[in-house]
PDB file of C-alpha atoms in Angstrom:
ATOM      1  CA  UNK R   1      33.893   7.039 -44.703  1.00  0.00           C
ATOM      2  CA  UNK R   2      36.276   4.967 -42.348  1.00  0.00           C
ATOM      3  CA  UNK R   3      36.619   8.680 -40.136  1.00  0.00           C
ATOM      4  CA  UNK R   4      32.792   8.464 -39.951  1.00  0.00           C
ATOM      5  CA  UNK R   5      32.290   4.744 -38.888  1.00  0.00           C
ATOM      6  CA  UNK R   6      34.971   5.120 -36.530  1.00  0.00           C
ATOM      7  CA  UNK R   7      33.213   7.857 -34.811  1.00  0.00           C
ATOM      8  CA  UNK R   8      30.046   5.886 -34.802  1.00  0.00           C
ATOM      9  CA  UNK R   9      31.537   3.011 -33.422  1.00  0.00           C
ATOM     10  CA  UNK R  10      32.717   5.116 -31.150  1.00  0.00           C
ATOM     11  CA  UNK R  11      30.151   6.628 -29.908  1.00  0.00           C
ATOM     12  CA  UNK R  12      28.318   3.364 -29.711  1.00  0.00           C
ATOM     13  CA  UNK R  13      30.897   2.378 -27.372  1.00  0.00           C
ATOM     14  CA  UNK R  14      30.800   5.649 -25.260  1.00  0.00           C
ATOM     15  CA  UNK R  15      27.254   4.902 -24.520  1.00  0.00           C
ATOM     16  CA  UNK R  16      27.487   1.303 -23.770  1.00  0.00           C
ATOM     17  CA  UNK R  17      30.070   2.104 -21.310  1.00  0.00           C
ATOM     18  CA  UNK R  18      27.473   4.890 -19.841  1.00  0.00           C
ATOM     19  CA  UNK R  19      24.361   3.265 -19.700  1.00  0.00           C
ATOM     20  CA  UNK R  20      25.868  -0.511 -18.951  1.00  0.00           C
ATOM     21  CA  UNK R  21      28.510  -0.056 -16.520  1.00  0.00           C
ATOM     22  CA  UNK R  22      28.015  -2.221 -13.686  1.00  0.00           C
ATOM     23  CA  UNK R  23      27.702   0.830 -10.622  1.00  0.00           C
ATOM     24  CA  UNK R  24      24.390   2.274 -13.309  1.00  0.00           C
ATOM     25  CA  UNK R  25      23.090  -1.258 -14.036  1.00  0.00           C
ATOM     26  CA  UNK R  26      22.907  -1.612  -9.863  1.00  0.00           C
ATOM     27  CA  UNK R  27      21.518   1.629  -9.376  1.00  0.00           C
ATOM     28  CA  UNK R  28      18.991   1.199 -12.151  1.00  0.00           C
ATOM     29  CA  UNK R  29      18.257  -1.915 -10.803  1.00  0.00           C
ATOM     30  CA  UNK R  30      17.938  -1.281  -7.555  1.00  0.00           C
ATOM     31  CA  UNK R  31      15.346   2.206  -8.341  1.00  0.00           C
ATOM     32  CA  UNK R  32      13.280  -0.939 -10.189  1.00  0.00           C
ATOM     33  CA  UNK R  33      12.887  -3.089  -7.112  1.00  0.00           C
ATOM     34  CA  UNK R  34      12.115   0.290  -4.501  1.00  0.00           C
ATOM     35  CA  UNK R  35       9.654   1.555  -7.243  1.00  0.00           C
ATOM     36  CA  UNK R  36       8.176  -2.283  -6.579  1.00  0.00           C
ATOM     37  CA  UNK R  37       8.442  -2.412  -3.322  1.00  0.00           C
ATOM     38  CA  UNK R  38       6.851   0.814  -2.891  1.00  0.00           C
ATOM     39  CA  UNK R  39       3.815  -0.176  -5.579  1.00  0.00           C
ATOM     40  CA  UNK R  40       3.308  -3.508  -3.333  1.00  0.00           C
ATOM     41  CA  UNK R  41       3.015  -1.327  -0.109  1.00  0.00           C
ATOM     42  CA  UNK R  42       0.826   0.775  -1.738  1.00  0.00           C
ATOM     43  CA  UNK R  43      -1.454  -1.724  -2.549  1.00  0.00           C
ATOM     44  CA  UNK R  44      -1.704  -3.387   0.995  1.00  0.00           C
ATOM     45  CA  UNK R  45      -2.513   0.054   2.204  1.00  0.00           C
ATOM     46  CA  UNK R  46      -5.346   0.257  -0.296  1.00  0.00           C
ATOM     47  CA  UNK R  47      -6.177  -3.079   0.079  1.00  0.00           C
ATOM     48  CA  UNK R  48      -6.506  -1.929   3.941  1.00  0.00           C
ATOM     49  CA  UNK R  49      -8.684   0.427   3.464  1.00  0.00           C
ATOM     50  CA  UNK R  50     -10.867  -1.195   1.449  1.00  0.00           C
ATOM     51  CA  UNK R  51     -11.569  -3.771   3.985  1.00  0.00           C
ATOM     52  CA  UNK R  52     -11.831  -0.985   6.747  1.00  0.00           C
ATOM     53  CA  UNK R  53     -14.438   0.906   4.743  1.00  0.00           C
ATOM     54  CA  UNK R  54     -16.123  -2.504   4.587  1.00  0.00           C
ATOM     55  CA  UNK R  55     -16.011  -3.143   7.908  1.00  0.00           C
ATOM     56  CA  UNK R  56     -17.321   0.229   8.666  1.00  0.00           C
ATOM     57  CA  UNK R  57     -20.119   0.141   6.397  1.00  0.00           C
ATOM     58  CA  UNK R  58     -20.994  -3.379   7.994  1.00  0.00           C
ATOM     59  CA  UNK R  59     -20.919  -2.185  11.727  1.00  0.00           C
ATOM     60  CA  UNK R  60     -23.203   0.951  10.786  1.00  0.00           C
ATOM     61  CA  UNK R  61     -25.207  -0.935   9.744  1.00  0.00           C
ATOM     62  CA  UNK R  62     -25.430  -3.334  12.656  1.00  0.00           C
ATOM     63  CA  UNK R  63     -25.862  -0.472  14.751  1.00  0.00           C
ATOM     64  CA  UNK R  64     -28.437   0.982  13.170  1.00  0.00           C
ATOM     65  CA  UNK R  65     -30.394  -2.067  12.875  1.00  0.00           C
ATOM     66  CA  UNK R  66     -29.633  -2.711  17.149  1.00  0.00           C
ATOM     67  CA  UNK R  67     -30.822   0.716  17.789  1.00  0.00           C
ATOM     68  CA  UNK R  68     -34.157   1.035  15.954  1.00  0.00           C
ATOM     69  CA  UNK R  69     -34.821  -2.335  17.887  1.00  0.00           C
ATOM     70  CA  UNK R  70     -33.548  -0.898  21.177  1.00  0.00           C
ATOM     71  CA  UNK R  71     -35.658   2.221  20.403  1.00  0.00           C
ATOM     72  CA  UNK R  72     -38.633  -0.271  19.326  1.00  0.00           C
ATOM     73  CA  UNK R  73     -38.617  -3.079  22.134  1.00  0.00           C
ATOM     74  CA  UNK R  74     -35.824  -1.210  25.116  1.00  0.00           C
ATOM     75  CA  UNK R  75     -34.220  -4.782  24.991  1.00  0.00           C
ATOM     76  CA  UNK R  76     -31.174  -4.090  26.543  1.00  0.00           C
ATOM     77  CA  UNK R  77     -29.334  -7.059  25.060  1.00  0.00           C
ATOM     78  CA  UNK R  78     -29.065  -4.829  21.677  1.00  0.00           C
ATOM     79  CA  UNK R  79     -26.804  -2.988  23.704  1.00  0.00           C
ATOM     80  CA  UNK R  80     -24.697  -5.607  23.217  1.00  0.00           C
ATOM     81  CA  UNK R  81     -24.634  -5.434  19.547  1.00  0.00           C
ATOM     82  CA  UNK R  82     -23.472  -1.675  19.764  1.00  0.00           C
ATOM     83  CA  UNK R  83     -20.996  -2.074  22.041  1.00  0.00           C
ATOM     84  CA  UNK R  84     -19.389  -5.221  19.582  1.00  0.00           C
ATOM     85  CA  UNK R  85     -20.112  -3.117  16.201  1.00  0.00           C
ATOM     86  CA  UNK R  86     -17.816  -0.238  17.851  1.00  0.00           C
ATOM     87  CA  UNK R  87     -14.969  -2.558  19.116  1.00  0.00           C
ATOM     88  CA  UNK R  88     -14.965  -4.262  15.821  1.00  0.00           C
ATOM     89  CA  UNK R  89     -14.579  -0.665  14.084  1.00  0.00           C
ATOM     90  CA  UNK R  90     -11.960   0.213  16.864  1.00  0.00           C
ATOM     91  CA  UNK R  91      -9.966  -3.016  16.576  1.00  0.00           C
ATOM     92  CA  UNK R  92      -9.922  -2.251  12.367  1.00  0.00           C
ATOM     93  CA  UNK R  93      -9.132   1.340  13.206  1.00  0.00           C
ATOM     94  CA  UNK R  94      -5.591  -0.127  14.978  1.00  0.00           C
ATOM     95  CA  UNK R  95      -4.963  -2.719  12.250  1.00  0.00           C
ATOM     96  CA  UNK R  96      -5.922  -0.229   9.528  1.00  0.00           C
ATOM     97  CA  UNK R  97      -2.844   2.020  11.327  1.00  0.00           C
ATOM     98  CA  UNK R  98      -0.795  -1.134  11.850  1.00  0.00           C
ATOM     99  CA  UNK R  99      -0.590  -1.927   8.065  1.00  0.00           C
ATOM    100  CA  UNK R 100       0.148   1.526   7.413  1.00  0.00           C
ATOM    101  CA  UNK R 101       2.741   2.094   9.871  1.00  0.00           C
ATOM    102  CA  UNK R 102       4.458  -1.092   8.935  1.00  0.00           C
ATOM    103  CA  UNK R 103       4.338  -0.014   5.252  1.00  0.00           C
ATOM    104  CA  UNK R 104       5.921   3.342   5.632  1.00  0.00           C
ATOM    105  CA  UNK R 105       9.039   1.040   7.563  1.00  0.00           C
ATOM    106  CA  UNK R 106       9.213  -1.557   5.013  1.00  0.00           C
ATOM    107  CA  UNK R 107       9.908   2.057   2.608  1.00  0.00           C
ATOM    108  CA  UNK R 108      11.888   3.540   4.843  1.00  0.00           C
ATOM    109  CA  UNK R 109      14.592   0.696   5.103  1.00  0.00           C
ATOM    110  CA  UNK R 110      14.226  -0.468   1.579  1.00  0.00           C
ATOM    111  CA  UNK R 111      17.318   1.275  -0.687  1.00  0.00           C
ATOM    112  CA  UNK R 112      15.985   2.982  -3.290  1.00  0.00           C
ATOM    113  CA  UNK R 113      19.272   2.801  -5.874  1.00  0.00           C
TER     114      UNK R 113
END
């Protein structure tokens, strides 16, 4: 009985000193914060596109609206309203690409354990 509680105890202590050593407690730790790191990023790129299909679906809109009436009245000044609906879905294009880009570096130099 004393043979067999002294190779429990042992073995307790084998894998205390495997799984709670300080270099695998680091390591684990530090695979934890990437995996969060990389969850957040993911999320802001999501998040990014969301608000670029939004924008998109806004400025289709917009333009279709300014073209019937340019088709209807030949006001040029709904011209106007094209020409902004396409720079705002240009300008959200580049930011859309800006959050990604700065996601994939915020990966890239995070350790991940």
């Amino acid at each position: 009985m004393d043979n067999t509680n002294a190779q429990v105890i042992d073995t307790v202590n084998q894998i205390q000193l495997a799984t709670m050593a300080p270099q695998v407690v680091m390591t684990s730790g530090a695979g934890k914060a990437y995996q969060s790191v990389a969850q957040s990023t993911a999320i802001a790129v999501q998040d990014s596109a969301d608000a670029l299909r939004n924008l998109s679906t806004i400025a289709t809109t917009a333009i279709g609206v300014a073209m019937a009436q340019l088709l209807a009245t030949k006001d040029v000044k709904y011209v106007e309203v094209i020409t902004a609906a396409q720079q705002v879905m240009t300008q959200a294009n580049v930011e859309f690409g800006q959050v990604g880009a700065t996601a994939a570096n915020v990966i890239k130099g995070y350790p991940a354990g």
